[in-house]
mmCIF file of C-alpha atoms in Angstrom:
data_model
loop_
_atom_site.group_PDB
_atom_site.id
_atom_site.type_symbol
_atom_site.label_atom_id
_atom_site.label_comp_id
_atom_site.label_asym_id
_atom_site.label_seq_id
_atom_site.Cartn_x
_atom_site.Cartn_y
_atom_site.Cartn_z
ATOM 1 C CA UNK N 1 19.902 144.499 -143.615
ATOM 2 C CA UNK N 2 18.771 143.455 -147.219
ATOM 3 C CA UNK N 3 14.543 142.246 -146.654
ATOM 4 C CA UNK N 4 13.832 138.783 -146.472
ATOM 5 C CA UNK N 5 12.379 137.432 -150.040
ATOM 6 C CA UNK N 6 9.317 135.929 -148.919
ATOM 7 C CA UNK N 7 8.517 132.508 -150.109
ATOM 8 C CA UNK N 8 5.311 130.524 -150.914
ATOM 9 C CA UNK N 9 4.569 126.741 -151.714
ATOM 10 C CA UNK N 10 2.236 125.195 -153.951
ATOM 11 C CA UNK N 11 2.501 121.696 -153.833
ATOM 12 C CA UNK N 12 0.332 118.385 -152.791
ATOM 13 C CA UNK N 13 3.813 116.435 -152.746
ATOM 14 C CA UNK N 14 4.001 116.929 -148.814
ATOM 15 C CA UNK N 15 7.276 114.581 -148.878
ATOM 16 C CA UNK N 16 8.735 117.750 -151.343
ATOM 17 C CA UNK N 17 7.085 120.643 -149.120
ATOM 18 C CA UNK N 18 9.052 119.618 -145.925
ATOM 19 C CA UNK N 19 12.080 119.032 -147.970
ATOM 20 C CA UNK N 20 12.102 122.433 -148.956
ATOM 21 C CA UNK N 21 10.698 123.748 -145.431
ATOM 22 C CA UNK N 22 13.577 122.270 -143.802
ATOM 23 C CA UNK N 23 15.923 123.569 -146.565
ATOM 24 C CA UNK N 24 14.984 127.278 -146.622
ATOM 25 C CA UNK N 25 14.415 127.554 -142.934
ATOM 26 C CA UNK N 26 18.299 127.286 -142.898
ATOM 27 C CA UNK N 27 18.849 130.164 -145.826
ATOM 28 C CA UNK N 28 18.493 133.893 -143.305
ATOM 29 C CA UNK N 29 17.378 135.606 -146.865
ATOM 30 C CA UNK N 30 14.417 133.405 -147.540
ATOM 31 C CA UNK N 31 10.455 133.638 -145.207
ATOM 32 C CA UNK N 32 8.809 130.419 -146.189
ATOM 33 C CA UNK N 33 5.170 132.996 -145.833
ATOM 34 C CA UNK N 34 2.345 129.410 -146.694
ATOM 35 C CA UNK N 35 2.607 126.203 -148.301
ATOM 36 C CA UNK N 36 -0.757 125.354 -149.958
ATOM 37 C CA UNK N 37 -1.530 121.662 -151.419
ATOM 38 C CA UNK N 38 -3.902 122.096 -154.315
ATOM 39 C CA UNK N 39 -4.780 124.869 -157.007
ATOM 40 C CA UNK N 40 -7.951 126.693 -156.096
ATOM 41 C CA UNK N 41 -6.030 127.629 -152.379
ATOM 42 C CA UNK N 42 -3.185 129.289 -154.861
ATOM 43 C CA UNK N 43 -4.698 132.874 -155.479
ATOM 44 C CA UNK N 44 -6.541 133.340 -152.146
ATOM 45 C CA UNK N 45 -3.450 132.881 -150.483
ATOM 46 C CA UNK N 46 -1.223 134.796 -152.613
ATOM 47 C CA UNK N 47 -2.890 138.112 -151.804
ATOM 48 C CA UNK N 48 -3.265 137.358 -148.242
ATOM 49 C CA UNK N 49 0.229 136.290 -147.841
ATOM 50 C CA UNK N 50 1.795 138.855 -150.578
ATOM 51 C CA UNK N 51 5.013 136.666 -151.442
ATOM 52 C CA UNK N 52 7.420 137.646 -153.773
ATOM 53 C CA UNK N 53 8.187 134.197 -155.226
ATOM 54 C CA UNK N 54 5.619 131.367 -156.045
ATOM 55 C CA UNK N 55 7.041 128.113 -156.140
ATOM 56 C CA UNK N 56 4.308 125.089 -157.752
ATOM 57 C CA UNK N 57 3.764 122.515 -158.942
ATOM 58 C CA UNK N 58 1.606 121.694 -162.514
ATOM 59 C CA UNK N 59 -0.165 118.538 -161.371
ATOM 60 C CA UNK N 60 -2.398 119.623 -158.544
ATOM 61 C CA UNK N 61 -5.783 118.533 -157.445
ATOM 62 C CA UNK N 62 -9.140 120.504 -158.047
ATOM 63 C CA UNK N 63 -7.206 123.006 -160.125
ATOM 64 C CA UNK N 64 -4.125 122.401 -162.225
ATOM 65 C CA UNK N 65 -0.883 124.776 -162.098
ATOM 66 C CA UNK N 66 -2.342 126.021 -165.594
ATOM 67 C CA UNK N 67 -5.315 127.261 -164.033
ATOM 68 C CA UNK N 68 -3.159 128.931 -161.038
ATOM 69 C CA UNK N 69 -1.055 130.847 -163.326
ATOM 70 C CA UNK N 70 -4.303 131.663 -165.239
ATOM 71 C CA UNK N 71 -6.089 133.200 -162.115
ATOM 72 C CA UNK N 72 -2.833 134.911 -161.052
ATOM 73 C CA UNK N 73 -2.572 136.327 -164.597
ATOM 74 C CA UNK N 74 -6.253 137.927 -163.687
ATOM 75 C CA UNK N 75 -4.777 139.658 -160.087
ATOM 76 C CA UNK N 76 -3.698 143.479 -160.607
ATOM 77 C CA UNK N 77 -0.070 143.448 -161.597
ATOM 78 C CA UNK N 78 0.976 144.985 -157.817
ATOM 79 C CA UNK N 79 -0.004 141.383 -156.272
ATOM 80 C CA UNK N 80 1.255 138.852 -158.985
ATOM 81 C CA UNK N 81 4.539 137.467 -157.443
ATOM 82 C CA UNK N 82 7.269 135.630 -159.807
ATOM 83 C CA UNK N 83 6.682 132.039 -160.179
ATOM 84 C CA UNK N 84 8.681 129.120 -160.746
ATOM 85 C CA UNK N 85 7.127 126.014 -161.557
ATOM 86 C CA UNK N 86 8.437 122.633 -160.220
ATOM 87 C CA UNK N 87 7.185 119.778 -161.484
ATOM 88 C CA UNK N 88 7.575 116.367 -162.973
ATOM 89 C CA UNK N 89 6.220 117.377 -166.427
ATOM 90 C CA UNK N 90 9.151 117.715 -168.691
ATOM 91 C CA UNK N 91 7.503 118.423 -172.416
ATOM 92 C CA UNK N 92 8.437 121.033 -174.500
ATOM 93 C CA UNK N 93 4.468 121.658 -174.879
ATOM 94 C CA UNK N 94 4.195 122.319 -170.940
ATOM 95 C CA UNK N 95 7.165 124.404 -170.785
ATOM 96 C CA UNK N 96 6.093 127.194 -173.549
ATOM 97 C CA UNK N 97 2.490 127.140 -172.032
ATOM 98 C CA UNK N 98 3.688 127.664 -168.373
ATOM 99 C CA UNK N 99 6.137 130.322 -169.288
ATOM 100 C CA UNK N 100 3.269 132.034 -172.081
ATOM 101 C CA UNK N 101 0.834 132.151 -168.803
ATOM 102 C CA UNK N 102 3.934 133.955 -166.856
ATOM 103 C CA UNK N 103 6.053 131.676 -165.370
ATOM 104 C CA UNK N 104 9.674 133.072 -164.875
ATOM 105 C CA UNK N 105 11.572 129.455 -164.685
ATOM 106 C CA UNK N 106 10.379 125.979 -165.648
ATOM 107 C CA UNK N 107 12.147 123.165 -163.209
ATOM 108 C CA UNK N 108 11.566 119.570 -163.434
ATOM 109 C CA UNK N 109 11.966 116.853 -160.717
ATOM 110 C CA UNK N 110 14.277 115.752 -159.722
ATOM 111 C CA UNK N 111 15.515 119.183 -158.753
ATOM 112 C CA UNK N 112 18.876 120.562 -157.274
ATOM 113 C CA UNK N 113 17.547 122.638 -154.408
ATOM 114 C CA UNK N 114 20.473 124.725 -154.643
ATOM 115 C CA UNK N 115 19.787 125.564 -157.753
ATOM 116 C CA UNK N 116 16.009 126.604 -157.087
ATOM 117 C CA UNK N 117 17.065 129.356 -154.599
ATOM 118 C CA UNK N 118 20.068 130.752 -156.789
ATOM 119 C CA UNK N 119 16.844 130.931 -159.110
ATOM 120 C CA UNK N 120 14.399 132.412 -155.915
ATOM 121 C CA UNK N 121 16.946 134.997 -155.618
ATOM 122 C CA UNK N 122 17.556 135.579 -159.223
ATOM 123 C CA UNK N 123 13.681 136.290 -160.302
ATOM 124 C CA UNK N 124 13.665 138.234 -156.699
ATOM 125 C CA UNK N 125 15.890 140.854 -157.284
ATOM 126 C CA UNK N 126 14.184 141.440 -160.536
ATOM 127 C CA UNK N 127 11.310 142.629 -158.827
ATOM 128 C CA UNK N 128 13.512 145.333 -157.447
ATOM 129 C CA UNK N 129 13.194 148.909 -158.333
ATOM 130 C CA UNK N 130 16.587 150.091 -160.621
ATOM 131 C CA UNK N 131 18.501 152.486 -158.820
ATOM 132 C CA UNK N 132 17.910 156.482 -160.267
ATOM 133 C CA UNK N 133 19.488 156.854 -163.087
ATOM 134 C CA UNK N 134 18.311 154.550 -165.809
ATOM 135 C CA UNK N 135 21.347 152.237 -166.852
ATOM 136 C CA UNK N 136 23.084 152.114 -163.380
ATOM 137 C CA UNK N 137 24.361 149.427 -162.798
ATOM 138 C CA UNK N 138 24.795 147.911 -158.884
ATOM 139 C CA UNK N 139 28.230 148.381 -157.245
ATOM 140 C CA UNK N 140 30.673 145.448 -157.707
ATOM 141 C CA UNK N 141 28.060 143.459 -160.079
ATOM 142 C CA UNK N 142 29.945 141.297 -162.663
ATOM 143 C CA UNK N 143 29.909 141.214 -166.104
ATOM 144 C CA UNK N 144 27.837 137.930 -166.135
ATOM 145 C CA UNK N 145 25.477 138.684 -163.462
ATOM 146 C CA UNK N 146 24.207 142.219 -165.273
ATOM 147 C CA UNK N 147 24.008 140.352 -168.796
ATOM 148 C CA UNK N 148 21.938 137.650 -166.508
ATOM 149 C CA UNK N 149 20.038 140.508 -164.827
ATOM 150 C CA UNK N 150 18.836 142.245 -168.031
ATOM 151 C CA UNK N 151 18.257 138.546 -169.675
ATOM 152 C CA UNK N 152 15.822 138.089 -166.441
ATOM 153 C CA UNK N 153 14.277 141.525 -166.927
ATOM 154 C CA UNK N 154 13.790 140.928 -170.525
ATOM 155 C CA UNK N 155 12.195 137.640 -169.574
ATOM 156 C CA UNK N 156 14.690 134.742 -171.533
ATOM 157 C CA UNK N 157 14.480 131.763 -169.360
ATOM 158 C CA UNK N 158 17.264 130.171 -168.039
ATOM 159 C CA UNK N 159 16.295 126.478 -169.180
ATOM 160 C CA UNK N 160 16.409 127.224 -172.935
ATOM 161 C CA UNK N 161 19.760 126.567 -175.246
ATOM 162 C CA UNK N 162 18.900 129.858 -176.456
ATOM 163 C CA UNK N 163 19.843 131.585 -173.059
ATOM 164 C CA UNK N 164 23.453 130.405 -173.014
ATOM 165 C CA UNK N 165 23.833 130.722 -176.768
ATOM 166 C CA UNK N 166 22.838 134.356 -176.459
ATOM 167 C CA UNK N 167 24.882 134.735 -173.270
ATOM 168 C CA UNK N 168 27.735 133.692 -174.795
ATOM 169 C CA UNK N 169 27.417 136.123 -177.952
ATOM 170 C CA UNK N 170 27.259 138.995 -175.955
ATOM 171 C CA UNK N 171 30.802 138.592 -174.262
ATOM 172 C CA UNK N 172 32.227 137.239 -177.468
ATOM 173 C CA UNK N 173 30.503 141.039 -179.198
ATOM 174 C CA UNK N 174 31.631 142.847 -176.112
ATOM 175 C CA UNK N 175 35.272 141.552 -176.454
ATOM 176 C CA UNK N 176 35.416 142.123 -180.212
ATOM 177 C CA UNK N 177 31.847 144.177 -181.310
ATOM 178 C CA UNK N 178 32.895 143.603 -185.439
ATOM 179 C CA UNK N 179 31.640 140.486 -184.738
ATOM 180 C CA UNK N 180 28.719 141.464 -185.265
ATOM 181 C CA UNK N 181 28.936 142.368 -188.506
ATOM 182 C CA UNK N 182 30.002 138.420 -188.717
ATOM 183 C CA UNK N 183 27.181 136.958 -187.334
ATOM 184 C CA UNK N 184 26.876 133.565 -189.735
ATOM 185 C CA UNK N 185 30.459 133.410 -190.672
ATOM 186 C CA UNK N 186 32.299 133.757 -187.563
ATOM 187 C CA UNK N 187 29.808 134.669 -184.273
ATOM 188 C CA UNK N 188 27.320 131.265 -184.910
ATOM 189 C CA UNK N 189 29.658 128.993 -185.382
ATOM 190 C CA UNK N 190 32.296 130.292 -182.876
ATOM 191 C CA UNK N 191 29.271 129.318 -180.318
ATOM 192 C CA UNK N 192 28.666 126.243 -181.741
ATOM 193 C CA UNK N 193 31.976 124.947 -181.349
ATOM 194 C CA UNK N 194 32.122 125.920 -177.531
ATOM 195 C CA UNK N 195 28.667 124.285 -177.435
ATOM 196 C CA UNK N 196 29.589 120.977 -179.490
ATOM 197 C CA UNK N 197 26.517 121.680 -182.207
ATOM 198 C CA UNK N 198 25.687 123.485 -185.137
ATOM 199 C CA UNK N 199 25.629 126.874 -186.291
ATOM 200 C CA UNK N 200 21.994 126.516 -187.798
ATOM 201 C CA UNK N 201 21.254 125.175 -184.506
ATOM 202 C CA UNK N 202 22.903 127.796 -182.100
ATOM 203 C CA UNK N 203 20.962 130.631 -184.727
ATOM 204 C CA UNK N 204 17.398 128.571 -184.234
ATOM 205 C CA UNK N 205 18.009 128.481 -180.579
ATOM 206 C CA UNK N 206 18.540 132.316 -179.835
ATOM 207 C CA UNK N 207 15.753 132.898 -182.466
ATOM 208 C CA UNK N 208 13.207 130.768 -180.229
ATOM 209 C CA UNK N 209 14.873 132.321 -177.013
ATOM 210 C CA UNK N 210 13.961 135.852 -178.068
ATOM 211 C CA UNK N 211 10.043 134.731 -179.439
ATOM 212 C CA UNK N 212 9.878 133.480 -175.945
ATOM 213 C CA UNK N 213 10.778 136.818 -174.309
ATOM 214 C CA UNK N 214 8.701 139.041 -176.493
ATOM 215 C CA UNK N 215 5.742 136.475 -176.349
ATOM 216 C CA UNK N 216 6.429 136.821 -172.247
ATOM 217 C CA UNK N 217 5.213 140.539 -173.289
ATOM 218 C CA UNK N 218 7.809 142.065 -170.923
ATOM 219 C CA UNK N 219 8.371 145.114 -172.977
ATOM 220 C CA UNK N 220 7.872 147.528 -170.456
ATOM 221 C CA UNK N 221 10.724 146.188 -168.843
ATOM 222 C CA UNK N 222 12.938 146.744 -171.520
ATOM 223 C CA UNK N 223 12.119 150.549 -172.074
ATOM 224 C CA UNK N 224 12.025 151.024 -168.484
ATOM 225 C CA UNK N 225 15.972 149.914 -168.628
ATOM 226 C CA UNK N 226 16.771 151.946 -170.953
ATOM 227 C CA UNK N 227 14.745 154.864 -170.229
ATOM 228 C CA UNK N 228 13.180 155.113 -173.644
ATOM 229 C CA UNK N 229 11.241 153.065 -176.297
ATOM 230 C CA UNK N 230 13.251 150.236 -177.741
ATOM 231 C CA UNK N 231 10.871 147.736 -179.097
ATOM 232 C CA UNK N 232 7.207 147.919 -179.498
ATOM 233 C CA UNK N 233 5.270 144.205 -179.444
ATOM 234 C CA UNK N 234 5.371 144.554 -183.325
ATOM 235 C CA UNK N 235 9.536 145.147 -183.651
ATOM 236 C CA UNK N 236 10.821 141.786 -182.330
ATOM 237 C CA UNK N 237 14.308 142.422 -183.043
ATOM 238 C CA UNK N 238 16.586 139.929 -184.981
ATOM 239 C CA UNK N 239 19.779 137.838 -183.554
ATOM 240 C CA UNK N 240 21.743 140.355 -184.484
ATOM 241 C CA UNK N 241 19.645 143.091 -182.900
ATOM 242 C CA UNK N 242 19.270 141.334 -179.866
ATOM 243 C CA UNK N 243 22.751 140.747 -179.006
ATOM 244 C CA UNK N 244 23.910 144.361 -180.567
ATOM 245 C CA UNK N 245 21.830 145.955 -178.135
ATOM 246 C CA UNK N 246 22.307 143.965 -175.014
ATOM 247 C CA UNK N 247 26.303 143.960 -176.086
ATOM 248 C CA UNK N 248 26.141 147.946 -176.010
ATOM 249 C CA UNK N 249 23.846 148.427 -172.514
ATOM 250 C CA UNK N 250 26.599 146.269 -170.598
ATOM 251 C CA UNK N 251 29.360 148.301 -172.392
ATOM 252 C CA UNK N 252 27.620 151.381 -171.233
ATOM 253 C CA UNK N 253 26.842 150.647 -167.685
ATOM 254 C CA UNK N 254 30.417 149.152 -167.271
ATOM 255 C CA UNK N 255 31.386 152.355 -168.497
ATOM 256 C CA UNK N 256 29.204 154.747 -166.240
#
């Protein structure tokens, strides 16, 4: 039987804490471990409870979700669990700070609760150690879950444009990899016109999407995936890169 991921709240909103009590008391893969109501309780009770997922709030009392992610960002590595941050503050401004500090996901209120656990388990089984062999990929995992698996790993959140945009140019290069060789004249604005936009706009978006990873300083990750260096902090790789590499990992483990 696959461990429970263990669950902890950070929120003074006690109207939204026994919303989500109630909701993940029903879900048998989720142990809702403390529920805390203001900022300076966050860190204490992370390394007493040891969760694997954080989920807070930004506007706390005595100290801000800011501050939180700050102090967790001081813990040892070993004791840091993913966090997602739910909250009512919706600027682009708040978003890049919270996921520069370490956030994995940035949710705003009004939330679908669904939707936060797919992303509880999502950021959980990230935490997982790969199976031996670097590359394998787990038995009977789609397509779209191991491109949304190394995306997670890589650390591209899922709230960006970028993240779909990107998504989608790895199945369209993994169909038919010349297109990469394409890129402006036929990959961007393919994209765009499943995405009703622009090219210029779908290239900007994956451009910010993969600052945002390598800013998220994840790099370890990636080697660790791949079982050698890829990128160093100074090689952030282009569009083109990005999606060439990912494109050929799926193609190998699918092949494996």
């Amino acid at each position: 039987m696959m461990e429970r991921i263990r669950v902890m709240l950070a929120d003074d909103n006690q109207g939204i804490v026994k919303l989500l009590e109630d909701f993940f008391a029903a879900k048998e893969d989720i142990q809702l471990v403390a529920s805390v109501s203001d900022g300076v309780q966050v860190a204490r009770a992370v390394l007493e409870q040891t969760p694997d997922v954080l989920v807070m709030d930004i506007i706390m009392p005595r100290k801000d979700g800011f501050m939180a992610l700050e102090e967790l960002g001081r813990l040892p590595e070993c004791s840091r669990p993913r966090v997602i941050i739910l909250t009512g503050l919706s600027g682009d401004d708040f978003i890049l700070r919270a996921i520069r500090l370490g956030a994995s996901y940035y949710m705003v209120k009004p939330f679908d609760m669904q939707l936060l656990y797919n992303r509880i388990v999502e950021i959980a089984r990230e935490t997982e150690p790969m199976a031996s062999g670097a590359g394998a990929a787990p038995a009977g995992e789609s397509i779209d879950e191991q491109i949304t698996n190394l995306f997670l790993t890589i650390g591209i959140p899922a709230h960006i444009k970028g993240y779909q945009y990107l998504r989608e140019a790895v199945r369209m290069v993994m169909n038919d990899h010349d297109l990469i060789n394409r890129i402006t004249k036929e990959l961007y604005p393919g994209i765009a016109k499943r995405f009703d936009t622009s090219p210029s706009k779908v290239e900007r978006a994956m451009r910010h999407a993969i600052e945002v990873a390598w800013n998220r300083g994840r790099l370890d990750a990636v080697n660790q995936m791949y079982g050698y260096r890829v990128f160093a902090a100074e090689d952030r790789p282009t569009n083109g890169e990005f999606i060439s590499l990912v494109s050929e990992k799926i193609s190998f483990r699918k092949s494996a």
